[in-house]
Structures are given as C-alpha cells and as structure tokens.
Coordinates of C-alpha atoms in Angstrom, one line a residue:
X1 CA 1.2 -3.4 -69.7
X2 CA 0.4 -0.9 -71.7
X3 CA 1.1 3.3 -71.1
X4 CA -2.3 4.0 -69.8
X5 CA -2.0 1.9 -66.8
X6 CA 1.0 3.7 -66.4
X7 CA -0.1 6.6 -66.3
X8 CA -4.0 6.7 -65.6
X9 CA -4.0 7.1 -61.1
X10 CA -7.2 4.9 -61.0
X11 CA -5.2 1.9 -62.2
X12 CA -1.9 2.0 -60.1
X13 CA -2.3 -0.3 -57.1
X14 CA -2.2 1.7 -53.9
X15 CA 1.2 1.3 -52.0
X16 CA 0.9 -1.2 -48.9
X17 CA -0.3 0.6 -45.4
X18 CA 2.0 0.5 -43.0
X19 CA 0.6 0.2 -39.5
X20 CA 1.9 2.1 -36.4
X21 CA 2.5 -1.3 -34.8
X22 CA 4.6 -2.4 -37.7
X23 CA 6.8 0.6 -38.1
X24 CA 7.0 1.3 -34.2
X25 CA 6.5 -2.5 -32.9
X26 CA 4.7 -3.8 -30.5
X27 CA 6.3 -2.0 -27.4
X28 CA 5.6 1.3 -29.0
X29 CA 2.0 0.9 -29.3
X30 CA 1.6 -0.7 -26.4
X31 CA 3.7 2.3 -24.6
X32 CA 1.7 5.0 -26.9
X33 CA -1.6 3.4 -24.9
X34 CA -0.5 3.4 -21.2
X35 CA 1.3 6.9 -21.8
X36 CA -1.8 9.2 -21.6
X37 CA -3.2 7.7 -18.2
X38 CA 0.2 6.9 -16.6
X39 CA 1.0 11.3 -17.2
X40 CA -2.2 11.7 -15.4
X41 CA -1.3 9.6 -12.0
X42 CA 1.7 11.0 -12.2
X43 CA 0.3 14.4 -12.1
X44 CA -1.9 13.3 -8.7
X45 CA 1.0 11.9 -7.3
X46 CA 2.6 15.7 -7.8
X47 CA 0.3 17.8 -6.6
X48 CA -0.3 15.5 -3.8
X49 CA 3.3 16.3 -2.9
X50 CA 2.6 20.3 -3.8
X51 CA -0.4 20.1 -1.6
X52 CA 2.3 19.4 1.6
X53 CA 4.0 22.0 1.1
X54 CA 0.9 23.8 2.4
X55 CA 1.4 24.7 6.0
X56 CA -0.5 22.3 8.4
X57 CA -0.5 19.6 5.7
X58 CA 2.9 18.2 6.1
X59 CA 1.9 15.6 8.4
X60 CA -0.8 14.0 5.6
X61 CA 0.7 11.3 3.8
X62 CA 1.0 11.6 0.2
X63 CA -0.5 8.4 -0.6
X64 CA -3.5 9.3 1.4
X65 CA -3.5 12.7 -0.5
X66 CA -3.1 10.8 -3.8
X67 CA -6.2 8.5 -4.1
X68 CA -8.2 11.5 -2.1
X69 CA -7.2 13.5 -5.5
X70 CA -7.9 10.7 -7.6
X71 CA -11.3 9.8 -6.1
X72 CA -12.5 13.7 -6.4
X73 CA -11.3 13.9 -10.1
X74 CA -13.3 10.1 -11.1
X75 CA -15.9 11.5 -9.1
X76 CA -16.7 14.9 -10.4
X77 CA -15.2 14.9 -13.8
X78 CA -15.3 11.2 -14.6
X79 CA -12.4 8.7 -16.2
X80 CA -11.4 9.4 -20.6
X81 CA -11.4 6.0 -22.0
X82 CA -8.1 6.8 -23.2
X83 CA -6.5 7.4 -20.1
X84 CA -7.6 4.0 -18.9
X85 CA -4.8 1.6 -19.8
X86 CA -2.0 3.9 -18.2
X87 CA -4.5 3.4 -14.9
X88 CA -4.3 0.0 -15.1
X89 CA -0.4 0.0 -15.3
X90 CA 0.1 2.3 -12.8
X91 CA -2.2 -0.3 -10.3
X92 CA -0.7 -3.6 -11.6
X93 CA 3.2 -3.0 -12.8
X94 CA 4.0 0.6 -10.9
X95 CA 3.0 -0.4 -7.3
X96 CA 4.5 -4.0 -7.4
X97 CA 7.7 -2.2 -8.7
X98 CA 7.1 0.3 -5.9
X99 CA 6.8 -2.4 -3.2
X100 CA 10.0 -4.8 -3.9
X101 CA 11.8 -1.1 -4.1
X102 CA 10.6 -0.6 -0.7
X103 CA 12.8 -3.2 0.9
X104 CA 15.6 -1.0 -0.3
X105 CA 14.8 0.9 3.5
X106 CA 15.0 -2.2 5.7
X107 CA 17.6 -4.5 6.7
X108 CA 18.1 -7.1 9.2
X109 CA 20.3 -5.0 11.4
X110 CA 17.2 -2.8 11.9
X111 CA 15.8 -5.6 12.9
X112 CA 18.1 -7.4 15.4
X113 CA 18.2 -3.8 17.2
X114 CA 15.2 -3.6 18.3
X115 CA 15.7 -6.8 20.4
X116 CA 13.9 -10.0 20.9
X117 CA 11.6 -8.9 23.3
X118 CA 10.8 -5.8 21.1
X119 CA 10.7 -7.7 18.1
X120 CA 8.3 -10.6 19.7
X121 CA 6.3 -7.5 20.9
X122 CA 5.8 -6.4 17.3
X123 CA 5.6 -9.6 15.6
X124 CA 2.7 -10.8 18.0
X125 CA 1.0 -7.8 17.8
X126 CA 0.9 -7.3 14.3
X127 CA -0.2 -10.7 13.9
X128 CA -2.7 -10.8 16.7
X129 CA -4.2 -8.1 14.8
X130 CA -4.7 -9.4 11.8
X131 CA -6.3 -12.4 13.0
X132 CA -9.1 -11.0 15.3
X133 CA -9.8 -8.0 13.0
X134 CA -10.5 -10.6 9.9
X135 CA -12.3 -12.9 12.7
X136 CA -14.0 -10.0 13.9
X137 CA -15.0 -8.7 10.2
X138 CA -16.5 -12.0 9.6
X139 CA -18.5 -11.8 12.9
X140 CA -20.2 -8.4 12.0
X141 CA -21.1 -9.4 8.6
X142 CA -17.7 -7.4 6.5
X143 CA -17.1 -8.8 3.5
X144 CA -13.9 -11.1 3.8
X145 CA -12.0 -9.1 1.4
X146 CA -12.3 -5.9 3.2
X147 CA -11.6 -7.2 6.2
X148 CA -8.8 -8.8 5.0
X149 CA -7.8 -4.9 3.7
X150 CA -8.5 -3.4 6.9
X151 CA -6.9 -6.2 9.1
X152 CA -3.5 -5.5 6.9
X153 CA -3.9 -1.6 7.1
X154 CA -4.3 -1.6 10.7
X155 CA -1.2 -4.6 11.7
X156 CA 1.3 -3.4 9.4
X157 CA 2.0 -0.2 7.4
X158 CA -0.9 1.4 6.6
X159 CA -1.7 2.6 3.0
X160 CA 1.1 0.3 1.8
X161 CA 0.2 -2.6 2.9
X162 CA -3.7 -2.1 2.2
X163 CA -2.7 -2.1 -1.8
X164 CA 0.0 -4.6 -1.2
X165 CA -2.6 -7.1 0.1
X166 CA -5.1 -6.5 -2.3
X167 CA -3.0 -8.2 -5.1
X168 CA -4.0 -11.3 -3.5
X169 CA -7.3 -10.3 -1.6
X170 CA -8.5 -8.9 -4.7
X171 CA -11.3 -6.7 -3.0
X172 CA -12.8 -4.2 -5.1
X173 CA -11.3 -0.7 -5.6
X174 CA -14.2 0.6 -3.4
X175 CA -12.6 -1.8 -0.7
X176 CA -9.7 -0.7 -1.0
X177 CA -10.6 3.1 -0.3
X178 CA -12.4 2.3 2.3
X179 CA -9.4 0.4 4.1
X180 CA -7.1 3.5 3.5
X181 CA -9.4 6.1 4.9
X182 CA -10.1 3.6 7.6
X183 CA -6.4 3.1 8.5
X184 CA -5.9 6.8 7.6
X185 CA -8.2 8.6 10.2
X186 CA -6.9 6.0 13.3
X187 CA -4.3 6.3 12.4
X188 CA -4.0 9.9 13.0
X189 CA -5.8 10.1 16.1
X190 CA -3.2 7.8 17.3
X191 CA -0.6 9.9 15.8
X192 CA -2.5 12.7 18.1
X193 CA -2.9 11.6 20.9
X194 CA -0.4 9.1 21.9
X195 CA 2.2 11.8 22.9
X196 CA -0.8 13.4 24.8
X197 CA -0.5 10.4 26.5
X198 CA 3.2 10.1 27.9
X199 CA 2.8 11.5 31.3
X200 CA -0.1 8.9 32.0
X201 CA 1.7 5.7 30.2
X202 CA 4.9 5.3 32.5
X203 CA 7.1 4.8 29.5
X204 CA 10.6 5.7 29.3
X205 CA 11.6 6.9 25.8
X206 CA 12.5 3.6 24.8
X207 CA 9.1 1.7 25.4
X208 CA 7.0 5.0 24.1
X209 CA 9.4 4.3 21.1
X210 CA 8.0 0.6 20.8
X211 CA 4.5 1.6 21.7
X212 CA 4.1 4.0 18.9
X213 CA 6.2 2.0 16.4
X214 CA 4.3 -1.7 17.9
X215 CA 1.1 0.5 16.8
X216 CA 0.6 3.2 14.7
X217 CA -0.2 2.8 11.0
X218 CA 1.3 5.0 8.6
X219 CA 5.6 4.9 9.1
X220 CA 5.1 8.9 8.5
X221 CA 2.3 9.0 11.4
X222 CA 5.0 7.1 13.7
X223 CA 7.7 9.5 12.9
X224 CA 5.7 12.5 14.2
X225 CA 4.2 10.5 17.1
X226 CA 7.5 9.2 18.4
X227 CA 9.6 11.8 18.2
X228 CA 7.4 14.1 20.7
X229 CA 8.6 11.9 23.3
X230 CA 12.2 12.7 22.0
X231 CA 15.0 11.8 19.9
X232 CA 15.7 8.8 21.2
X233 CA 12.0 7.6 21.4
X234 CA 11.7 9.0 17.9
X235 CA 14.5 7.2 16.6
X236 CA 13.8 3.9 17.7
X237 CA 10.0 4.0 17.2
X238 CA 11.1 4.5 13.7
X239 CA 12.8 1.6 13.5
X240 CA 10.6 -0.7 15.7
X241 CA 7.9 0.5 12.8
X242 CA 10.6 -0.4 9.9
X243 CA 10.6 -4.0 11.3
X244 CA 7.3 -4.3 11.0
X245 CA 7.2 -3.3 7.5
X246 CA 9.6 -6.3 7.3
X247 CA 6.7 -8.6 8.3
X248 CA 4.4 -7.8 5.4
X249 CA 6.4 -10.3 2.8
X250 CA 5.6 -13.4 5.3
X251 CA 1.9 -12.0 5.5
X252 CA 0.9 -11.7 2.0
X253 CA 2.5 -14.8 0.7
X254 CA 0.7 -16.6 3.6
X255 CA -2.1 -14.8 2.2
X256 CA -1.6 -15.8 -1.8
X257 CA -1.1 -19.1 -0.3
X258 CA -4.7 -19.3 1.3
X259 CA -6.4 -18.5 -1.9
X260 CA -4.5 -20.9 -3.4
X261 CA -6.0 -23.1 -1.3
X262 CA -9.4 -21.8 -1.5
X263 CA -9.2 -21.8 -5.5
X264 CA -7.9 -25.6 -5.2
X265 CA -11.4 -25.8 -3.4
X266 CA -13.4 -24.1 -4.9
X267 CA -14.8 -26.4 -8.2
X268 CA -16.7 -23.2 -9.2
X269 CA -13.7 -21.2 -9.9
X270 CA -13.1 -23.3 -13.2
X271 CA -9.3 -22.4 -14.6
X272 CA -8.6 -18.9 -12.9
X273 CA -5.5 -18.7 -12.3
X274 CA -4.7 -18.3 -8.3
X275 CA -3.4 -15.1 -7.0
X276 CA 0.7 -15.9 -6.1
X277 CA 2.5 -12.3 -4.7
X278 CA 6.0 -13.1 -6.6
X279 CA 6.7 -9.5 -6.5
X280 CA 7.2 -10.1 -2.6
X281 CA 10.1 -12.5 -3.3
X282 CA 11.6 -9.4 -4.6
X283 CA 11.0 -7.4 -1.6
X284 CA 13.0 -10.2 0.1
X285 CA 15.7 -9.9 -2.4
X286 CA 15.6 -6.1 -1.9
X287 CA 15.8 -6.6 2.2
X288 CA 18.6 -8.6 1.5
X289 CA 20.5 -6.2 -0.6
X290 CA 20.4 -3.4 1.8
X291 CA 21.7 -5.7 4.3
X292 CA 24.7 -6.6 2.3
X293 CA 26.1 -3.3 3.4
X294 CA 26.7 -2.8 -1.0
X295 CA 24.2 0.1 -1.0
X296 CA 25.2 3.0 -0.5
X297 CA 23.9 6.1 2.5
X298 CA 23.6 8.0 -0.2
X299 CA 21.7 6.3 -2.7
X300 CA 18.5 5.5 0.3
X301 CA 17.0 8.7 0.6
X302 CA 16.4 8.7 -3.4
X303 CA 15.8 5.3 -3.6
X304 CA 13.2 6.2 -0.8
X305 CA 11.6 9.4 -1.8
X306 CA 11.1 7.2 -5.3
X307 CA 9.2 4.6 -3.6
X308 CA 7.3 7.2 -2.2
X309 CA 6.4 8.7 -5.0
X310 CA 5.7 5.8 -7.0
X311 CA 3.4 4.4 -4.6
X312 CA 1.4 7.8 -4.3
X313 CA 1.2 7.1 -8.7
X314 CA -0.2 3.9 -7.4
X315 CA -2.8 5.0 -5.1
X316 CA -4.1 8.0 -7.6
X317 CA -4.8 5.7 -10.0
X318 CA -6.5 3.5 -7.3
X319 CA -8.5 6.4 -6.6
X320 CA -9.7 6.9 -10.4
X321 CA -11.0 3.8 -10.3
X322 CA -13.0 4.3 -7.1
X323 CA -17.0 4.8 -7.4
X324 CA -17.9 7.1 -4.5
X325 CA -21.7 5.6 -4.7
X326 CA -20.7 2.4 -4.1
X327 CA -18.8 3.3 -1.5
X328 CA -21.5 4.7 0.5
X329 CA -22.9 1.2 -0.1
X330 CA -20.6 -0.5 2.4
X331 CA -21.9 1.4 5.1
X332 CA -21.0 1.9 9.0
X333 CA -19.6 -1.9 9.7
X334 CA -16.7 -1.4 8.2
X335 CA -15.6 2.3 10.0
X336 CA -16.2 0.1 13.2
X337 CA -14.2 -2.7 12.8
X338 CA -11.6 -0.3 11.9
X339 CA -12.3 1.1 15.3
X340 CA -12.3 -2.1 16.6
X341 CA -8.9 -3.2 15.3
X342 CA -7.5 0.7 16.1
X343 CA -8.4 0.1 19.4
X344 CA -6.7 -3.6 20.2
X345 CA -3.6 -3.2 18.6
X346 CA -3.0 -0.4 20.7
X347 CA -4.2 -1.9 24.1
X348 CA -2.5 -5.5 23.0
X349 CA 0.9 -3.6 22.3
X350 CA 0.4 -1.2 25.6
X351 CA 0.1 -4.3 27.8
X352 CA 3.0 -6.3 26.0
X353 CA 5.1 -3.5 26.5
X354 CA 3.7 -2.8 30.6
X355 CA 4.4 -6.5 31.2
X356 CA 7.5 -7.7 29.2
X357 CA 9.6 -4.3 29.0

C-alpha cells in the first residue's frame, strides 16, 4: 500500500456502523420504542387520580376517569405514531400484570365469611347474569362480543373485568368503551340509589351488605353504597363484592375455553392461534398467596393502590385507541341491554336475598 492511500481521506474504508440495536441490544431498542407511549398512559392514569382530588369527584373511579381522558385526547388531538407501541404494551403486558396482581386483595377466608348461603347468593347471581345478558344481547341483535363485554361488566367487577374479558372476547376497542360507560353509568345509579332504598327493602345491615355487594359493579361503587347502611353493612358488602371478584378467573377461562372451541370449528379461521387467559392461572396463584397468611398487612394497600394504578395505565391506553365515530355506530341496543342486565341482577339478587336470608 502505498503513502497516498494512507493518507488521501477518499481512499480509507469507512469504519463499520454500529447500530443502536447492536450496542444497546435487543431489549434496549425494543424498551426505547414502548417508552414514549407507555410515559403518556401513565400520565392519564395521573391526572385521572389528580382529577379525584377534585371535590365531588372522589366517588368516580379512576379507571373510568382514565379511558374518559384517553378517549378525549385520541379524539381531539389524535394518536403520534411514535407513541403507539408503548399503547400496545400498556393494553397487552401492563393490564395482564395488573390483573394476576389483583388477586393479591382476595383470599379464601374472604370468601368462607360470607357464608354458603351468601356465597351461593353471589355465585348464582353473577352467573345468572352473564348468561341471560349474552342470551339477551344475541336476541336484540348486539354483537356477541359486546355482549359478552357487557354481560362480564355488569356480573362481576365492572371496568376490570370488561378489559379482563376482552383478552379472550376480543371485541374491538370501541366495544370495550362502550361496556365500561355502560357498566359505569348503572352502576352509579345503583351506587345512588340503593341506600335511598333501605327503609323500603326490609334489610338488616347484613343482607343490605349482600345486596349491594351481590350487585353493584364497580368494588369502589359498593364501598360507598354499602357503607350508608353502616359499618357493618359496609364492611361486609365489601367483602361479599371481593368474592365475586374471585369468580372472574373461573369465568374467563370458561370463556378462552369456548373460543377454543369455536376456533376448533370454525375451518375459516385457518392457523390463528386460539385466545387461552394464562395470565388468570396467575391470579389463582396470587389468591393463593394471600391466603397463605405470608403477606404481609402492610404490604396490601401498596400492592393494591398499584393495581389500581396500573389498571387505570391500562384503560388510558384503551381509550387512545377508541374511535368516538365508530362508537356512535353501535347505537341504542347496546345502552339497553345494559339496562336490561342492570336491572335483573339487582331484582335476581333482591329476591335471593328476601327468600333465602
């Protein structure tokens, strides 16, 4: 080689690039691209907490404040491209994590203290609910998914268990939003006027307890509903609630087992992979560990407020996904089966209480 390649630029080979995903690896990139939209649910999630602190607003779930955040933003301003994958992690990874964390609040001594009676109560309405709500859905012309979505909301837990079913429903995000403000505004008329109610019911504090906690959607809806018929109503309405929490792991894997079923059927649906809710084995496993007695009093309310938290991340995201002119599309049926389903699980669980209690 002579000195002028030495020296002379325009003949020295360029150094090799070095990529990001080389010097970083794969986890960094991969990290780098779900960081941008994963800061921005977790902003929503935030200020739907900083929005409670407004008086009058305390009551409001944060998960219903979250996607109503998240919907307004998509809405007006729109969704960045960049912020897109951190969305899509927050929906898949942060609200499965979010849900098997939520057995961290229930154990089987919950359970066993509400009593047979109260538990039978609870377990038959909750799944009397879900059956004729999806029958009824079908009969008024709901898509199957929603009604699926709504039939969930409305039986078990509200907000929670609208997203948790949708991993295996896999209704649209539109669906979705529509199930939550449907379980959200019964909800709260419930959470209204049930106490109205207790001088016309006959209930002691114990069956008001059961009534509210046999019916009501939202856990935080049930808290402020039971305890205006006192502490001890209050106290074990919470509870009868928590053990129907309980009850959304046998639903949803019942659930991932029926589209199993229906994708075993269905020659059309070629290779796609079946929806299977693992993430509710862990939920078990959670239940489990809190009723070890290992974990301790002190380490729940964190564990809870987390869980909290996380799921509201979850649901803001859900709400930047949501197309406000498409759900306008779904129109009136669906508002009236969740009327519908509002309606029987609190008559069904009134008369089961009047008769076996």
């Amino acid at each position: 080689m002579t000195d002028k390649h030495l020296t002379d630029p325009a003949l020295i080979p360029p150094a090799p690039a070095v990529s990001v995903s080389a010097a970083g690896g794969p986890l960094v990139t991969a990290f780098g691209g779900i960081l941008p939209g994963l800061a921005y649910t977790v902003v929503i999630a935030a200020a739907a907490y900083a929005i409670r602190q407004v008086p009058g607003m305390g009551l409001v779930s944060p998960l219903i404040l979250a996607i109503v955040i998240g919907m307004a933003l998509h809405n007006i301003f729109g969704t960045a491209a960049m912020i897109k994958p951190g969305v899509k992690f927050a929906l898949r990874r942060i609200l499965r994590f979010a849900i098997v964390l939520l057995g961290l609040q229930l154990t089987f001594e919950q359970v066993r203290s509400v009593g047979v009676v109260g538990f039978s109560i609870v377990a038959f309405t909750l799944f009397a609910t879900f059956f004729v709500t999806r029958w009824l859905g079908r009969a008024m012309g709901v898509d199957r998914q929603l009604s699926e979505l709504i039939a969930a909301g409305t039986a078990i837990c509200g907000a929670s268990a609208v997203i948790a079913t949708n991993t295996v429903t896999r209704g649209s995000d539109e669906d979705v939003a529509y199930a939550v403000a449907c379980v959200t505004i019964f909800g709260s008329l419930s959470m209204l006027l049930m106490p109205a109610l207790i001088p016309f019911t006959g209930f002691d504090a114990h069956a008001f307890g059961l009534w509210t906690g046999a019916s009501i959607h939202e856990v935080a809806q049930v808290v402020a509903a039971a305890f205006q018929g006192g502490q001890q109503a209050g106290e074990f309405g919470t509870v009868a609630k928590l053990s129907r929490v309980m009850l959304l792991a046998p639903l949803v894997i019942g659930l991932g087992a029926a589209a199993v079923m229906r994708a075993r059927g269905d020659k059309s649906a070629g290779h796609a992979s079946p929806p299977m809710p693992w993430f509710v084995f862990g939920f078990i496993a959670m239940v489990m560990v809190a009723s070890s007695g290992y974990v301790p009093p002190e380490v729940k309310m964190p564990v809870a407020t987390t869980t909290t938290f996380l799921l509201a991340v979850a649901l803001g995201a859900m709400g930047l996904e949501t197309d406000m002119r498409k759900l306008r599309l779904k129109g009136i049926k669906p508002l009236l089966l969740g009327a519908a389903a509002w309606l029987f699980i609190s008559g069904l669980s009134f008369i089961l209480i009047k008769t076996l209690m």
